[in-house]
Short mmCIF file of N, CA and C in Angstrom, two decimals:
data_model
loop_
_atom_site.label_atom_id
_atom_site.label_comp_id
_atom_site.label_asym_id
_atom_site.label_seq_id
_atom_site.Cartn_x
_atom_site.Cartn_y
_atom_site.Cartn_z
N SER A 1 -18.39 1.55 -5.70
CA SER A 1 -18.56 1.08 -4.33
C SER A 1 -19.42 2.07 -3.56
N ARG A 2 -20.18 1.56 -2.61
CA ARG A 2 -21.11 2.45 -1.91
C ARG A 2 -20.41 3.38 -0.93
N PHE A 3 -19.09 3.16 -0.72
CA PHE A 3 -18.37 4.03 0.23
C PHE A 3 -17.64 5.15 -0.48
N GLU A 4 -17.79 5.26 -1.80
CA GLU A 4 -17.01 6.24 -2.54
C GLU A 4 -17.15 7.66 -2.02
N THR A 5 -18.30 8.00 -1.47
CA THR A 5 -18.50 9.36 -0.96
C THR A 5 -17.60 9.63 0.23
N CYS A 6 -17.14 8.56 0.93
CA CYS A 6 -16.27 8.72 2.10
C CYS A 6 -14.80 8.86 1.70
N TRP A 7 -14.49 8.49 0.46
CA TRP A 7 -13.07 8.43 0.05
C TRP A 7 -12.31 9.76 0.28
N PRO A 8 -12.88 10.90 -0.12
CA PRO A 8 -12.11 12.15 0.09
C PRO A 8 -11.72 12.35 1.56
N ALA A 9 -12.62 12.00 2.47
CA ALA A 9 -12.29 12.12 3.90
C ALA A 9 -11.18 11.15 4.30
N LEU A 10 -11.23 9.94 3.77
CA LEU A 10 -10.21 8.95 4.07
C LEU A 10 -8.84 9.39 3.53
N MET A 11 -8.88 10.01 2.37
CA MET A 11 -7.63 10.35 1.70
C MET A 11 -6.98 11.62 2.27
N LYS A 12 -7.79 12.48 2.90
CA LYS A 12 -7.28 13.76 3.33
C LYS A 12 -6.08 13.59 4.27
N ASP A 13 -4.97 14.24 3.89
CA ASP A 13 -3.76 14.22 4.73
C ASP A 13 -3.18 12.82 4.98
N SER A 14 -3.51 11.87 4.12
CA SER A 14 -2.94 10.55 4.37
C SER A 14 -1.51 10.51 3.84
N HIS A 15 -0.69 9.72 4.49
CA HIS A 15 0.72 9.64 4.15
C HIS A 15 1.08 8.30 3.53
N GLY A 16 0.17 7.34 3.62
CA GLY A 16 0.49 6.03 3.05
C GLY A 16 -0.79 5.26 2.76
N VAL A 17 -0.65 4.29 1.88
CA VAL A 17 -1.79 3.46 1.49
C VAL A 17 -1.32 1.99 1.48
N ILE A 18 -2.05 1.17 2.21
CA ILE A 18 -1.79 -0.28 2.19
C ILE A 18 -2.97 -0.95 1.53
N ILE A 19 -2.72 -1.67 0.45
CA ILE A 19 -3.82 -2.33 -0.28
C ILE A 19 -3.66 -3.85 -0.05
N VAL A 20 -4.64 -4.44 0.61
CA VAL A 20 -4.60 -5.87 0.91
C VAL A 20 -5.59 -6.55 -0.06
N PHE A 21 -5.13 -7.62 -0.69
CA PHE A 21 -6.00 -8.30 -1.66
C PHE A 21 -5.78 -9.79 -1.64
N ASN A 22 -6.75 -10.53 -2.18
CA ASN A 22 -6.62 -11.97 -2.30
C ASN A 22 -6.13 -12.28 -3.72
N PRO A 23 -4.89 -12.76 -3.82
CA PRO A 23 -4.30 -12.99 -5.16
C PRO A 23 -4.99 -14.08 -5.95
N GLU A 24 -5.84 -14.88 -5.27
CA GLU A 24 -6.53 -15.94 -5.97
C GLU A 24 -7.81 -15.48 -6.67
N LEU A 25 -8.21 -14.25 -6.40
CA LEU A 25 -9.43 -13.73 -7.02
C LEU A 25 -9.08 -12.76 -8.16
N PRO A 26 -9.36 -13.19 -9.39
CA PRO A 26 -9.06 -12.28 -10.55
C PRO A 26 -9.75 -10.92 -10.38
N SER A 27 -10.91 -10.86 -9.78
CA SER A 27 -11.61 -9.58 -9.62
C SER A 27 -10.81 -8.66 -8.72
N HIS A 28 -10.11 -9.22 -7.72
CA HIS A 28 -9.29 -8.40 -6.84
C HIS A 28 -8.14 -7.75 -7.62
N LEU A 29 -7.57 -8.50 -8.56
CA LEU A 29 -6.44 -7.99 -9.32
C LEU A 29 -6.86 -6.76 -10.16
N LYS A 30 -8.11 -6.79 -10.63
CA LYS A 30 -8.60 -5.61 -11.37
C LYS A 30 -8.91 -4.47 -10.40
N GLU A 31 -9.45 -4.81 -9.26
CA GLU A 31 -9.81 -3.77 -8.28
C GLU A 31 -8.61 -3.02 -7.73
N ILE A 32 -7.49 -3.76 -7.52
CA ILE A 32 -6.35 -3.02 -6.94
C ILE A 32 -5.82 -1.95 -7.92
N GLU A 33 -6.04 -2.10 -9.21
CA GLU A 33 -5.67 -1.07 -10.15
C GLU A 33 -6.50 0.21 -9.87
N MET A 34 -7.79 -0.01 -9.59
CA MET A 34 -8.67 1.13 -9.32
C MET A 34 -8.29 1.79 -7.98
N TRP A 35 -8.01 0.99 -6.98
CA TRP A 35 -7.62 1.53 -5.66
C TRP A 35 -6.34 2.35 -5.79
N TYR A 36 -5.37 1.80 -6.56
CA TYR A 36 -4.10 2.48 -6.76
C TYR A 36 -4.33 3.81 -7.47
N SER A 37 -5.14 3.78 -8.48
CA SER A 37 -5.42 5.00 -9.24
C SER A 37 -6.04 6.07 -8.35
N CYS A 38 -7.05 5.68 -7.56
CA CYS A 38 -7.77 6.64 -6.72
C CYS A 38 -6.96 7.11 -5.53
N PHE A 39 -6.34 6.16 -4.84
CA PHE A 39 -5.73 6.52 -3.55
C PHE A 39 -4.27 6.91 -3.64
N VAL A 40 -3.58 6.51 -4.72
CA VAL A 40 -2.17 6.85 -4.80
C VAL A 40 -1.93 7.89 -5.89
N GLN A 41 -2.32 7.58 -7.12
CA GLN A 41 -2.01 8.49 -8.25
C GLN A 41 -2.74 9.81 -8.14
N GLN A 42 -4.02 9.79 -7.73
CA GLN A 42 -4.78 11.04 -7.74
C GLN A 42 -4.50 11.92 -6.53
N GLN A 43 -3.74 11.40 -5.54
CA GLN A 43 -3.54 12.19 -4.31
C GLN A 43 -2.66 13.42 -4.48
N PRO A 44 -1.47 13.43 -5.02
CA PRO A 44 -0.73 12.25 -5.44
C PRO A 44 0.25 11.81 -4.35
N LEU A 45 0.39 10.52 -4.19
CA LEU A 45 1.41 9.95 -3.27
C LEU A 45 2.50 9.33 -4.11
N LEU A 46 3.67 9.16 -3.51
CA LEU A 46 4.74 8.43 -4.19
C LEU A 46 4.45 6.94 -4.18
N ASP A 47 4.98 6.23 -5.15
CA ASP A 47 4.79 4.78 -5.14
C ASP A 47 5.37 4.14 -3.89
N SER A 48 6.43 4.76 -3.34
CA SER A 48 7.03 4.21 -2.11
C SER A 48 6.12 4.38 -0.90
N GLN A 49 5.05 5.15 -1.06
CA GLN A 49 4.10 5.32 0.05
C GLN A 49 2.97 4.33 -0.02
N CYS A 50 3.07 3.41 -0.97
CA CYS A 50 2.04 2.41 -1.16
C CYS A 50 2.63 1.01 -0.94
N LEU A 51 1.92 0.18 -0.22
CA LEU A 51 2.34 -1.19 0.02
C LEU A 51 1.22 -2.13 -0.42
N LEU A 52 1.54 -3.11 -1.24
CA LEU A 52 0.56 -4.11 -1.66
C LEU A 52 0.79 -5.37 -0.82
N VAL A 53 -0.30 -5.92 -0.30
CA VAL A 53 -0.22 -7.12 0.52
C VAL A 53 -1.10 -8.20 -0.12
N ALA A 54 -0.44 -9.23 -0.68
CA ALA A 54 -1.19 -10.38 -1.21
C ALA A 54 -1.40 -11.35 -0.06
N HIS A 55 -2.65 -11.39 0.42
CA HIS A 55 -2.94 -12.18 1.63
C HIS A 55 -3.43 -13.55 1.24
N HIS A 56 -2.71 -14.58 1.72
CA HIS A 56 -3.06 -15.96 1.42
C HIS A 56 -3.84 -16.55 2.60
N LYS A 57 -5.00 -17.05 2.32
CA LYS A 57 -5.81 -17.66 3.37
C LYS A 57 -5.19 -18.97 3.80
N PRO A 58 -5.44 -19.39 5.04
CA PRO A 58 -4.90 -20.69 5.49
C PRO A 58 -5.27 -21.81 4.54
N GLY A 59 -4.31 -22.61 4.20
CA GLY A 59 -4.56 -23.76 3.32
C GLY A 59 -4.56 -23.46 1.84
N SER A 60 -4.44 -22.16 1.49
CA SER A 60 -4.45 -21.82 0.07
C SER A 60 -3.04 -22.03 -0.52
N ALA A 61 -2.98 -22.32 -1.79
CA ALA A 61 -1.68 -22.49 -2.44
C ALA A 61 -1.00 -21.13 -2.56
N GLU A 62 0.17 -21.02 -1.98
CA GLU A 62 0.84 -19.71 -2.04
C GLU A 62 1.71 -19.67 -3.30
N ASP A 63 1.20 -19.03 -4.33
CA ASP A 63 1.93 -18.91 -5.56
C ASP A 63 2.67 -17.55 -5.50
N THR A 64 3.95 -17.59 -5.11
CA THR A 64 4.66 -16.33 -4.94
C THR A 64 5.02 -15.70 -6.29
N ASP A 65 4.76 -16.41 -7.35
CA ASP A 65 5.10 -15.88 -8.69
C ASP A 65 3.93 -15.04 -9.22
N LEU A 66 3.55 -14.04 -8.45
CA LEU A 66 2.42 -13.20 -8.83
C LEU A 66 2.96 -12.05 -9.66
N SER A 67 2.66 -12.09 -10.95
CA SER A 67 3.17 -11.01 -11.81
C SER A 67 2.08 -10.00 -12.10
N LEU A 68 2.26 -8.81 -11.52
CA LEU A 68 1.27 -7.76 -11.72
C LEU A 68 1.71 -6.88 -12.90
N ALA A 69 0.74 -6.31 -13.55
CA ALA A 69 1.04 -5.46 -14.73
C ALA A 69 1.44 -4.05 -14.26
N TYR A 70 2.06 -3.32 -15.14
CA TYR A 70 2.37 -1.90 -14.91
C TYR A 70 1.08 -1.15 -14.66
N PRO A 71 0.97 -0.21 -13.76
CA PRO A 71 2.01 0.33 -12.89
C PRO A 71 2.16 -0.39 -11.54
N LEU A 72 1.33 -1.41 -11.31
CA LEU A 72 1.37 -2.08 -10.00
C LEU A 72 2.67 -2.80 -9.76
N ASN A 73 3.34 -3.17 -10.84
CA ASN A 73 4.60 -3.93 -10.66
C ASN A 73 5.75 -3.04 -10.14
N LYS A 74 5.50 -1.73 -10.03
CA LYS A 74 6.51 -0.82 -9.48
C LYS A 74 6.41 -0.76 -7.95
N LEU A 75 5.32 -1.27 -7.41
CA LEU A 75 5.07 -1.14 -5.98
C LEU A 75 5.68 -2.26 -5.16
N LYS A 76 5.95 -1.95 -3.91
CA LYS A 76 6.45 -2.98 -2.97
C LYS A 76 5.31 -3.98 -2.74
N LEU A 77 5.60 -5.25 -2.95
CA LEU A 77 4.58 -6.30 -2.79
C LEU A 77 5.08 -7.32 -1.76
N ILE A 78 4.24 -7.56 -0.76
CA ILE A 78 4.61 -8.63 0.16
C ILE A 78 3.51 -9.67 0.17
N HIS A 79 3.91 -10.90 0.45
CA HIS A 79 2.94 -12.00 0.57
C HIS A 79 2.74 -12.27 2.05
N SER A 80 1.50 -12.26 2.48
CA SER A 80 1.26 -12.56 3.90
C SER A 80 0.56 -13.86 4.04
N ASN A 81 1.09 -14.68 4.92
CA ASN A 81 0.46 -15.95 5.31
C ASN A 81 0.67 -16.06 6.79
N LEU A 82 -0.38 -15.63 7.54
CA LEU A 82 -0.19 -15.48 8.98
C LEU A 82 -0.01 -16.78 9.70
N GLU A 83 -0.42 -17.88 9.06
CA GLU A 83 -0.21 -19.20 9.67
C GLU A 83 1.28 -19.58 9.66
N GLU A 84 1.89 -19.33 8.49
CA GLU A 84 3.26 -19.80 8.30
C GLU A 84 4.33 -18.84 8.74
N ASP A 85 4.17 -17.56 8.41
CA ASP A 85 5.23 -16.64 8.70
C ASP A 85 4.79 -15.25 9.16
N PRO A 86 4.13 -15.19 10.33
CA PRO A 86 3.64 -13.88 10.79
C PRO A 86 4.77 -12.89 11.07
N GLU A 87 5.95 -13.41 11.52
CA GLU A 87 7.05 -12.55 11.87
C GLU A 87 7.58 -11.80 10.66
N ASP A 88 7.63 -12.49 9.53
CA ASP A 88 8.10 -11.90 8.29
C ASP A 88 7.21 -10.72 7.88
N VAL A 89 5.91 -10.92 7.99
CA VAL A 89 4.95 -9.86 7.64
C VAL A 89 5.13 -8.67 8.62
N ARG A 90 5.29 -9.00 9.89
CA ARG A 90 5.48 -7.93 10.90
C ARG A 90 6.71 -7.08 10.56
N MET A 91 7.81 -7.73 10.19
CA MET A 91 9.05 -7.01 9.83
C MET A 91 8.83 -6.14 8.60
N GLU A 92 8.09 -6.63 7.62
CA GLU A 92 7.84 -5.83 6.41
C GLU A 92 7.02 -4.61 6.74
N PHE A 93 6.03 -4.77 7.64
CA PHE A 93 5.19 -3.62 8.05
C PHE A 93 6.05 -2.59 8.76
N ILE A 94 6.96 -3.05 9.64
CA ILE A 94 7.81 -2.11 10.36
C ILE A 94 8.68 -1.31 9.36
N LYS A 95 9.23 -2.04 8.38
CA LYS A 95 10.08 -1.37 7.37
C LYS A 95 9.23 -0.31 6.61
N TYR A 96 8.02 -0.71 6.26
CA TYR A 96 7.13 0.20 5.54
C TYR A 96 6.84 1.46 6.37
N PHE A 97 6.46 1.25 7.62
CA PHE A 97 6.15 2.41 8.48
C PHE A 97 7.36 3.31 8.68
N ARG A 98 8.53 2.69 8.81
CA ARG A 98 9.75 3.51 8.93
C ARG A 98 9.95 4.38 7.69
N SER A 99 9.73 3.79 6.51
CA SER A 99 9.92 4.55 5.28
C SER A 99 8.93 5.72 5.19
N ILE A 100 7.70 5.50 5.66
CA ILE A 100 6.68 6.56 5.64
C ILE A 100 7.11 7.69 6.59
N ILE A 101 7.62 7.31 7.77
CA ILE A 101 8.04 8.32 8.73
C ILE A 101 9.17 9.16 8.14
N THR A 102 10.09 8.51 7.45
CA THR A 102 11.20 9.23 6.79
C THR A 102 10.67 10.22 5.79
N ILE A 103 9.71 9.78 4.95
CA ILE A 103 9.13 10.67 3.95
C ILE A 103 8.45 11.86 4.62
N ILE A 104 7.71 11.64 5.68
CA ILE A 104 7.02 12.73 6.40
C ILE A 104 8.02 13.71 6.96
N ASN A 105 9.08 13.18 7.59
CA ASN A 105 10.10 14.06 8.17
C ASN A 105 10.81 14.89 7.11
N GLU A 106 11.10 14.25 5.98
CA GLU A 106 11.80 14.98 4.91
C GLU A 106 10.93 16.10 4.35
N SER A 107 9.65 15.79 4.17
CA SER A 107 8.77 16.83 3.60
C SER A 107 8.55 17.97 4.61
N ARG A 108 8.53 17.63 5.90
CA ARG A 108 8.38 18.65 6.93
C ARG A 108 9.61 19.56 6.95
N GLU A 109 10.79 18.95 6.79
CA GLU A 109 12.02 19.75 6.78
C GLU A 109 12.06 20.67 5.56
N ARG A 110 11.58 20.15 4.42
CA ARG A 110 11.53 20.97 3.21
C ARG A 110 10.61 22.16 3.41
N GLU A 111 9.46 21.90 4.04
CA GLU A 111 8.49 23.01 4.28
C GLU A 111 9.11 24.06 5.18
N GLU A 112 9.80 23.60 6.25
CA GLU A 112 10.40 24.53 7.18
C GLU A 112 11.50 25.37 6.49
N MET A 113 12.28 24.72 5.63
CA MET A 113 13.30 25.44 4.91
C MET A 113 12.72 26.49 3.95
N SER A 114 11.59 26.12 3.34
CA SER A 114 10.98 27.08 2.39
C SER A 114 10.38 28.29 3.13
N ILE A 115 9.94 28.05 4.36
CA ILE A 115 9.41 29.15 5.16
C ILE A 115 10.55 30.10 5.58
N ILE A 116 11.68 29.48 5.94
CA ILE A 116 12.86 30.27 6.37
C ILE A 116 13.43 31.08 5.21
N SER A 117 13.53 30.44 4.03
CA SER A 117 14.23 31.12 2.94
C SER A 117 13.37 32.15 2.22
#
C-alpha cells in the first residue's frame, strides 16, 4: 500500500486497533490478515486490543456466519449494519473503548509499581 511509510507513525503509542472490512469481498478477508499482522502482532498489542468490524452495506445480505481462520478467529468480531441496528454497534464500541481504558490503566499502574519497587 502506498501509505506503508506512514504506518510506524500511526502505530506509535497506539493502544487499540479497529479493523473495518467488507465481508463480501474475498480480497478484504486476505487483507485483514496483513493488517492484523502489522498493526497487532508486530506492535505487539494484545488480541483484546483489536476489534474486527464486518460492515454490511445497505441492502447487502448479512451472513452472520462469517468464519475467519486462525488467528483472526480469536478476535472480537462485530457485524455492523447501520441501517438496521446502529444502537447495537454503538454499544459494542463503548464496550471496546472501556476495555482499552482498563488495559491502559492497568499497565500504567504496573509501571508506577515498578518505579516504586
